[in-house]
PDB file of C-alpha atoms in Angstrom:
ATOM      1  CA  MET A   1     109.449 121.661  91.222  1.00 62.00           C
ATOM      2  CA  SER A   2     105.843 121.557  91.174  1.00 87.00           C
ATOM      3  CA  LYS A   3     104.262 120.663  94.762  1.00 89.00           C
ATOM      4  CA  VAL A   4     102.994 117.430  93.350  1.00 92.00           C
ATOM      5  CA  LYS A   5     106.831 116.143  92.398  1.00 93.00           C
ATOM      6  CA  ALA A   6     108.066 117.639  95.784  1.00 93.00           C
ATOM      7  CA  ILE A   7     105.443 115.547  98.115  1.00 96.00           C
ATOM      8  CA  LYS A   8     106.289 112.622  95.647  1.00 96.00           C
ATOM      9  CA  LYS A   9     109.983 112.954  96.331  1.00 96.00           C
ATOM     10  CA  GLU A  10     109.389 113.275 100.063  1.00 96.00           C
ATOM     11  CA  LEU A  11     107.374 109.946  99.964  1.00 97.00           C
ATOM     12  CA  ASP A  12     109.777 108.129  97.522  1.00 96.00           C
ATOM     13  CA  LEU A  13     112.661 108.861 100.040  1.00 96.00           C
ATOM     14  CA  LEU A  14     110.768 107.093 102.723  1.00 97.00           C
ATOM     15  CA  ALA A  15     110.204 103.922 100.975  1.00 97.00           C
ATOM     16  CA  ASN A  16     111.560 100.895 102.900  1.00 97.00           C
ATOM     17  CA  LYS A  17     111.538  98.006 100.882  1.00 96.00           C
ATOM     18  CA  LYS A  18     111.012  95.304 103.862  1.00 97.00           C
ATOM     19  CA  GLN A  19     107.716  96.979 104.919  1.00 97.00           C
ATOM     20  CA  ALA A  20     106.801  97.795 101.083  1.00 97.00           C
ATOM     21  CA  GLU A  21     106.741  93.642 100.777  1.00 97.00           C
ATOM     22  CA  ILE A  22     104.738  93.069 104.207  1.00 96.00           C
ATOM     23  CA  SER A  23     102.261  95.703 102.476  1.00 96.00           C
ATOM     24  CA  ARG A  24     101.914  93.765  99.351  1.00 96.00           C
ATOM     25  CA  ARG A  25     100.999  90.613 101.269  1.00 96.00           C
ATOM     26  CA  PHE A  26      98.786  92.409 103.845  1.00 95.00           C
ATOM     27  CA  PHE A  27      96.611  94.646 101.241  1.00 96.00           C
ATOM     28  CA  LYS A  28      96.514  91.373  98.877  1.00 95.00           C
ATOM     29  CA  THR A  29      98.360  92.687  95.961  1.00 95.00           C
ATOM     30  CA  GLY A  30      98.501  88.966  94.465  1.00 94.00           C
ATOM     31  CA  LYS A  31      96.842  87.954  91.246  1.00 94.00           C
ATOM     32  CA  GLY A  32      92.977  87.437  91.586  1.00 93.00           C
ATOM     33  CA  GLU A  33      93.214  89.093  94.937  1.00 95.00           C
ATOM     34  CA  TYR A  34      91.314  92.148  95.823  1.00 95.00           C
ATOM     35  CA  GLY A  35      94.556  94.475  95.716  1.00 95.00           C
ATOM     36  CA  GLU A  36      96.013  92.933  92.714  1.00 94.00           C
ATOM     37  CA  GLY A  37      98.556  94.984  91.280  1.00 94.00           C
ATOM     38  CA  ASP A  38      98.970  97.709  93.709  1.00 96.00           C
ATOM     39  CA  ILE A  39     102.422  99.164  94.133  1.00 97.00           C
ATOM     40  CA  PHE A  40     103.432  99.796  97.912  1.00 97.00           C
ATOM     41  CA  LEU A  41     106.763 102.183  98.801  1.00 97.00           C
ATOM     42  CA  GLY A  42     106.594 100.684 102.204  1.00 97.00           C
ATOM     43  CA  ILE A  43     105.804 103.865 104.430  1.00 97.00           C
ATOM     44  CA  LYS A  44     103.700 103.503 107.673  1.00 96.00           C
ATOM     45  CA  VAL A  45     100.774 105.519 108.514  1.00 97.00           C
ATOM     46  CA  PRO A  46     101.702 107.679 110.955  1.00 97.00           C
ATOM     47  CA  VAL A  47     104.871 108.704 108.996  1.00 97.00           C
ATOM     48  CA  GLN A  48     102.271 109.648 105.936  1.00 97.00           C
ATOM     49  CA  ARG A  49     100.184 111.735 107.925  1.00 97.00           C
ATOM     50  CA  LYS A  50     103.069 113.804 109.175  1.00 97.00           C
ATOM     51  CA  VAL A  51     104.074 114.148 105.170  1.00 97.00           C
ATOM     52  CA  ALA A  52      99.777 115.247 104.647  1.00 97.00           C
ATOM     53  CA  LEU A  53     100.223 117.736 107.155  1.00 96.00           C
ATOM     54  CA  LYS A  54     103.222 119.407 105.704  1.00 95.00           C
ATOM     55  CA  PHE A  55     101.242 119.456 102.235  1.00 96.00           C
ATOM     56  CA  GLU A  56      97.844 120.535 103.825  1.00 93.00           C
ATOM     57  CA  ASN A  57      97.400 123.749 101.880  1.00 93.00           C
ATOM     58  CA  LEU A  58      97.825 121.519  98.404  1.00 95.00           C
ATOM     59  CA  PRO A  59      95.505 122.730  95.679  1.00 96.00           C
ATOM     60  CA  LEU A  60      92.814 120.474  94.882  1.00 97.00           C
ATOM     61  CA  LYS A  61      93.843 120.071  91.374  1.00 96.00           C
ATOM     62  CA  ASP A  62      97.067 118.810  92.889  1.00 96.00           C
ATOM     63  CA  ILE A  63      95.682 116.362  95.435  1.00 97.00           C
ATOM     64  CA  GLU A  64      93.696 115.152  92.227  1.00 97.00           C
ATOM     65  CA  ARG A  65      97.030 114.387  90.408  1.00 96.00           C
ATOM     66  CA  LEU A  66      98.441 112.663  93.287  1.00 97.00           C
ATOM     67  CA  LEU A  67      95.434 110.634  94.032  1.00 98.00           C
ATOM     68  CA  ARG A  68      95.243 109.284  90.651  1.00 97.00           C
ATOM     69  CA  SER A  69      98.745 107.245  91.124  1.00 97.00           C
ATOM     70  CA  GLU A  70      99.568 103.811  90.891  1.00 96.00           C
ATOM     71  CA  ILE A  71     101.642 103.902  94.091  1.00 97.00           C
ATOM     72  CA  HIS A  72      99.266 103.501  97.264  1.00 98.00           C
ATOM     73  CA  GLU A  73     101.115 105.711  99.466  1.00 98.00           C
ATOM     74  CA  TYR A  74     100.584 108.342  97.044  1.00 98.00           C
ATOM     75  CA  ARG A  75      96.795 108.056  97.010  1.00 98.00           C
ATOM     76  CA  PHE A  76      96.977 107.381 100.586  1.00 98.00           C
ATOM     77  CA  THR A  77      98.377 110.764 101.395  1.00 98.00           C
ATOM     78  CA  ALA A  78      96.241 112.585  98.721  1.00 98.00           C
ATOM     79  CA  ALA A  79      93.049 110.948 100.826  1.00 98.00           C
ATOM     80  CA  ILE A  80      94.441 112.582 104.244  1.00 98.00           C
ATOM     81  CA  ILE A  81      95.018 115.812 102.746  1.00 98.00           C
ATOM     82  CA  LEU A  82      91.539 115.977 101.422  1.00 98.00           C
ATOM     83  CA  VAL A  83      90.210 114.700 104.673  1.00 98.00           C
ATOM     84  CA  ASN A  84      92.245 117.277 106.508  1.00 98.00           C
ATOM     85  CA  GLN A  85      91.078 120.042 104.402  1.00 98.00           C
ATOM     86  CA  PHE A  86      87.519 118.907 104.349  1.00 98.00           C
ATOM     87  CA  LYS A  87      87.625 119.294 108.482  1.00 97.00           C
ATOM     88  CA  LYS A  88      88.567 122.903 108.160  1.00 96.00           C
ATOM     89  CA  ALA A  89      86.619 124.105 105.247  1.00 96.00           C
ATOM     90  CA  LYS A  90      83.666 125.947 104.577  1.00 96.00           C
ATOM     91  CA  GLU A  91      80.496 124.816 102.781  1.00 94.00           C
ATOM     92  CA  LYS A  92      81.406 125.981  99.341  1.00 96.00           C
ATOM     93  CA  LEU A  93      84.769 124.127 100.003  1.00 97.00           C
ATOM     94  CA  LYS A  94      83.292 121.224 101.488  1.00 97.00           C
ATOM     95  CA  GLU A  95      81.145 120.651  98.750  1.00 97.00           C
ATOM     96  CA  LYS A  96      84.074 120.944  95.925  1.00 98.00           C
ATOM     97  CA  ILE A  97      86.233 118.275  98.233  1.00 98.00           C
ATOM     98  CA  TYR A  98      83.204 115.991  98.412  1.00 98.00           C
ATOM     99  CA  LYS A  99      82.563 116.171  94.473  1.00 98.00           C
ATOM    100  CA  LEU A 100      86.010 115.428  93.676  1.00 98.00           C
ATOM    101  CA  TYR A 101      86.261 112.369  95.691  1.00 98.00           C
ATOM    102  CA  LEU A 102      83.056 110.790  94.542  1.00 98.00           C
ATOM    103  CA  LYS A 103      84.383 111.859  91.000  1.00 97.00           C
ATOM    104  CA  ASN A 104      87.789 109.532  91.930  1.00 98.00           C
ATOM    105  CA  THR A 105      86.291 106.493  93.524  1.00 97.00           C
ATOM    106  CA  ASN A 106      88.435 104.306  91.245  1.00 96.00           C
ATOM    107  CA  TRP A 107      91.344 105.533  93.069  1.00 97.00           C
ATOM    108  CA  ILE A 108      90.072 105.147  96.426  1.00 98.00           C
ATOM    109  CA  ASN A 109      90.712 101.209  95.922  1.00 97.00           C
ATOM    110  CA  ASN A 110      91.865  99.564  98.913  1.00 97.00           C
ATOM    111  CA  TRP A 111      89.925  99.060 102.437  1.00 97.00           C
ATOM    112  CA  ASP A 112      92.494 101.409 104.239  1.00 98.00           C
ATOM    113  CA  LEU A 113      91.976 104.271 101.562  1.00 98.00           C
ATOM    114  CA  VAL A 114      88.377 104.014 101.939  1.00 98.00           C
ATOM    115  CA  ASP A 115      88.104 103.531 106.139  1.00 98.00           C
ATOM    116  CA  VAL A 116      90.334 106.633 106.373  1.00 98.00           C
ATOM    117  CA  SER A 117      88.109 109.344 104.392  1.00 98.00           C
ATOM    118  CA  ALA A 118      84.913 108.219 103.616  1.00 98.00           C
ATOM    119  CA  HIS A 119      82.861 108.760 106.518  1.00 98.00           C
ATOM    120  CA  TYR A 120      85.264 112.006 107.000  1.00 98.00           C
ATOM    121  CA  ILE A 121      84.177 113.822 103.709  1.00 98.00           C
ATOM    122  CA  VAL A 122      81.121 111.455 102.114  1.00 98.00           C
ATOM    123  CA  GLY A 123      79.345 111.119 105.419  1.00 98.00           C
ATOM    124  CA  GLU A 124      80.302 114.148 107.059  1.00 98.00           C
ATOM    125  CA  TYR A 125      78.973 116.406 104.178  1.00 98.00           C
ATOM    126  CA  LEU A 126      75.426 114.008 103.414  1.00 98.00           C
ATOM    127  CA  LEU A 127      74.499 115.023 107.049  1.00 97.00           C
ATOM    128  CA  GLY A 128      72.647 117.809 105.780  1.00 90.00           C
ATOM    129  CA  ASN A 129      72.161 116.812 102.251  1.00 95.00           C
ATOM    130  CA  SER A 130      70.290 113.847 100.317  1.00 96.00           C
ATOM    131  CA  ARG A 131      72.036 110.436 101.066  1.00 97.00           C
ATOM    132  CA  ASP A 132      70.823 108.520  97.239  1.00 97.00           C
ATOM    133  CA  VAL A 133      74.348 108.863  96.220  1.00 98.00           C
ATOM    134  CA  LEU A 134      75.116 105.874  98.840  1.00 98.00           C
ATOM    135  CA  TYR A 135      72.607 104.008  97.546  1.00 98.00           C
ATOM    136  CA  LYS A 136      73.916 104.286  94.048  1.00 98.00           C
ATOM    137  CA  LEU A 137      77.138 103.487  95.302  1.00 98.00           C
ATOM    138  CA  ALA A 138      75.519 100.609  97.329  1.00 98.00           C
ATOM    139  CA  LYS A 139      74.556  99.054  93.933  1.00 97.00           C
ATOM    140  CA  SER A 140      78.146  99.320  92.311  1.00 97.00           C
ATOM    141  CA  LYS A 141      79.888  96.209  91.015  1.00 97.00           C
ATOM    142  CA  THR A 142      82.919  97.952  92.323  1.00 97.00           C
ATOM    143  CA  LEU A 143      83.885  96.264  96.101  1.00 98.00           C
ATOM    144  CA  TRP A 144      85.231 100.040  97.081  1.00 98.00           C
ATOM    145  CA  ASP A 145      81.938 101.544  96.009  1.00 98.00           C
ATOM    146  CA  ARG A 146      80.109  99.391  98.022  1.00 98.00           C
ATOM    147  CA  ARG A 147      82.194  99.888 101.253  1.00 98.00           C
ATOM    148  CA  ILE A 148      82.447 103.695 100.530  1.00 98.00           C
ATOM    149  CA  ALA A 149      78.556 103.471 101.069  1.00 98.00           C
ATOM    150  CA  ILE A 150      78.392 101.482 104.293  1.00 98.00           C
ATOM    151  CA  ILE A 151      81.781 103.243 105.949  1.00 98.00           C
ATOM    152  CA  SER A 152      80.311 106.808 105.229  1.00 98.00           C
ATOM    153  CA  THR A 153      77.461 106.151 107.803  1.00 98.00           C
ATOM    154  CA  PHE A 154      79.510 106.085 110.474  1.00 98.00           C
ATOM    155  CA  ALA A 155      78.989 109.777 110.359  1.00 98.00           C
ATOM    156  CA  PHE A 156      75.593 109.362 110.955  1.00 98.00           C
ATOM    157  CA  ILE A 157      75.840 107.264 113.775  1.00 98.00           C
ATOM    158  CA  ARG A 158      78.061 109.427 115.368  1.00 96.00           C
ATOM    159  CA  ASP A 159      75.299 111.680 115.051  1.00 95.00           C
ATOM    160  CA  ASN A 160      72.908 108.988 116.437  1.00 95.00           C
ATOM    161  CA  ASP A 161      71.487 108.314 113.281  1.00 97.00           C
ATOM    162  CA  PHE A 162      70.798 104.681 112.633  1.00 97.00           C
ATOM    163  CA  ARG A 163      68.516 104.467 109.589  1.00 97.00           C
ATOM    164  CA  ASP A 164      70.822 104.284 106.873  1.00 98.00           C
ATOM    165  CA  THR A 165      73.413 102.015 108.324  1.00 98.00           C
ATOM    166  CA  ILE A 166      70.515  99.448 108.895  1.00 98.00           C
ATOM    167  CA  ARG A 167      69.173  99.991 105.313  1.00 98.00           C
ATOM    168  CA  LEU A 168      72.206  99.537 104.032  1.00 98.00           C
ATOM    169  CA  VAL A 169      73.299  96.798 105.996  1.00 98.00           C
ATOM    170  CA  GLU A 170      70.218  94.565 104.784  1.00 98.00           C
ATOM    171  CA  ILE A 171      71.144  95.504 101.272  1.00 97.00           C
ATOM    172  CA  PHE A 172      74.438  93.913 101.401  1.00 98.00           C
ATOM    173  CA  LEU A 173      73.077  90.660 103.817  1.00 96.00           C
ATOM    174  CA  ASN A 174      74.063  88.728 100.304  1.00 94.00           C
ATOM    175  CA  ASP A 175      77.139  90.247  99.410  1.00 97.00           C
ATOM    176  CA  LYS A 176      79.960  87.848  98.462  1.00 95.00           C
ATOM    177  CA  HIS A 177      82.997  89.638  99.529  1.00 96.00           C
ATOM    178  CA  ASP A 178      84.505  89.246 103.053  1.00 97.00           C
ATOM    179  CA  LEU A 179      85.400  92.877 103.333  1.00 98.00           C
ATOM    180  CA  MET A 180      82.013  93.876 102.987  1.00 98.00           C
ATOM    181  CA  HIS A 181      80.882  91.135 105.748  1.00 98.00           C
ATOM    182  CA  LYS A 182      83.659  92.945 107.856  1.00 98.00           C
ATOM    183  CA  ALA A 183      82.786  96.625 107.116  1.00 98.00           C
ATOM    184  CA  CYS A 184      78.940  95.913 107.893  1.00 98.00           C
ATOM    185  CA  GLY A 185      79.651  94.039 110.883  1.00 98.00           C
ATOM    186  CA  TRP A 186      81.728  97.127 112.094  1.00 98.00           C
ATOM    187  CA  MET A 187      79.066  99.762 111.376  1.00 98.00           C
ATOM    188  CA  LEU A 188      76.509  97.265 113.388  1.00 98.00           C
ATOM    189  CA  ARG A 189      78.766  97.217 116.162  1.00 98.00           C
ATOM    190  CA  GLU A 190      79.229 101.089 116.390  1.00 98.00           C
ATOM    191  CA  VAL A 191      75.229 101.115 116.271  1.00 98.00           C
ATOM    192  CA  GLY A 192      75.038  99.217 119.144  1.00 96.00           C
ATOM    193  CA  LYS A 193      77.700 100.830 121.311  1.00 94.00           C
ATOM    194  CA  LYS A 194      76.678 104.479 120.616  1.00 94.00           C
ATOM    195  CA  SER A 195      73.785 104.590 122.582  1.00 92.00           C
ATOM    196  CA  GLU A 196      71.348 102.525 124.785  1.00 92.00           C
ATOM    197  CA  GLN A 197      68.697 103.218 121.570  1.00 94.00           C
ATOM    198  CA  GLY A 198      71.553 102.183 119.459  1.00 95.00           C
ATOM    199  CA  GLU A 199      71.836  98.988 121.014  1.00 95.00           C
ATOM    200  CA  LYS A 200      68.279  97.898 120.732  1.00 95.00           C
ATOM    201  CA  GLU A 201      68.445  98.797 117.360  1.00 96.00           C
ATOM    202  CA  LEU A 202      71.308  96.044 116.756  1.00 97.00           C
ATOM    203  CA  VAL A 203      69.624  93.839 118.746  1.00 96.00           C
ATOM    204  CA  ARG A 204      66.223  94.243 116.907  1.00 96.00           C
ATOM    205  CA  PHE A 205      68.504  93.978 113.513  1.00 97.00           C
ATOM    206  CA  LEU A 206      69.960  90.591 114.875  1.00 97.00           C
ATOM    207  CA  ASP A 207      66.639  89.272 115.964  1.00 95.00           C
ATOM    208  CA  LYS A 208      65.353  89.939 112.454  1.00 96.00           C
ATOM    209  CA  TYR A 209      68.197  88.451 110.197  1.00 96.00           C
ATOM    210  CA  ILE A 210      70.361  86.381 112.281  1.00 94.00           C
ATOM    211  CA  LEU A 211      69.592  83.539 109.945  1.00 92.00           C
ATOM    212  CA  LYS A 212      70.703  85.447 107.183  1.00 93.00           C
ATOM    213  CA  MET A 213      73.842  87.255 108.414  1.00 94.00           C
ATOM    214  CA  PRO A 214      77.251  86.108 107.300  1.00 95.00           C
ATOM    215  CA  ARG A 215      79.197  84.546 110.169  1.00 94.00           C
ATOM    216  CA  THR A 216      82.004  87.428 110.162  1.00 96.00           C
ATOM    217  CA  THR A 217      79.267  90.523 109.923  1.00 97.00           C
ATOM    218  CA  LEU A 218      77.748  88.771 113.202  1.00 96.00           C
ATOM    219  CA  ARG A 219      80.808  88.230 114.779  1.00 96.00           C
ATOM    220  CA  TYR A 220      82.309  91.827 114.314  1.00 97.00           C
ATOM    221  CA  ALA A 221      78.405  93.090 115.321  1.00 97.00           C
ATOM    222  CA  ILE A 222      78.387  91.176 118.603  1.00 96.00           C
ATOM    223  CA  GLU A 223      81.640  92.131 119.700  1.00 96.00           C
ATOM    224  CA  ARG A 224      80.375  94.724 122.586  1.00 94.00           C
ATOM    225  CA  LEU A 225      77.686  93.251 123.591  1.00 94.00           C
ATOM    226  CA  PRO A 226      77.250  90.973 126.838  1.00 92.00           C
ATOM    227  CA  GLU A 227      79.104  87.852 126.717  1.00 93.00           C
ATOM    228  CA  THR A 228      75.110  86.033 127.437  1.00 93.00           C
ATOM    229  CA  LYS A 229      73.713  87.904 124.357  1.00 92.00           C
ATOM    230  CA  ARG A 230      77.204  87.168 122.282  1.00 93.00           C
ATOM    231  CA  LYS A 231      76.804  83.484 122.953  1.00 93.00           C
ATOM    232  CA  TYR A 232      73.398  83.482 122.475  1.00 93.00           C
ATOM    233  CA  TYR A 233      73.357  84.884 118.729  1.00 93.00           C
ATOM    234  CA  LEU A 234      76.527  82.848 117.829  1.00 92.00           C
ATOM    235  CA  GLY A 235      74.524  79.975 118.292  1.00 90.00           C
ATOM    236  CA  LEU A 236      71.681  80.936 116.622  1.00 86.00           C
ATOM    237  CA  GLY A 237      73.669  82.451 113.511  1.00 65.00           C
ATOM    238  CA  LYS A 238      74.214  80.519 110.187  1.00 62.00           C
ATOM    239  CA  LYS A 239      77.361  78.040 110.279  1.00 56.00           C
TER     240      LYS A 239
END
């Protein structure tokens, strides 16, 4: 049995119909919803992480095969394996993982898949490289490409570098999708709580764009500010 078949078989045995139905609703798989048509086995994240650890040495070509699956948990487990390998890899392998990831963004197609991987792979790789790719992703018509762009900057925030987060949120101020509003607000919140300088950057951003910010972005962004500041900005923000 091939390694890909072995990991699929293990995941299949863990399937839970009741949990799968919950997941289908939670990840909006209905007609016209952002996760339309996605197929779930019904396996919780900690269990998938255990399976990913068991197969952590899966060759990249096999990870790619697993990632290009219609079943959500196969893709999620593949993303976790990629992240685990990237964390331990030397520069040459990191570059291969990064390129494989960007080649397969069509399969990183729900918010959990993006959030569990983008900053650990794309963000970490770009710490020492040109970040132009993020601005190409930001122009994409595909929601998940745009989310990869902003979530990747979490790695920069952890490095006390807020420039690209701020620039990308500026680009996304007019984005129509609520999942982008949430992602941008989340990253702004992380900027604000990172350091004293980060809070200053957040406040500067709020003062400049408060009337343009989607309400959801604003609410996420100010979560860690003192109550008086939260009330102040909520009062100013667009309704």
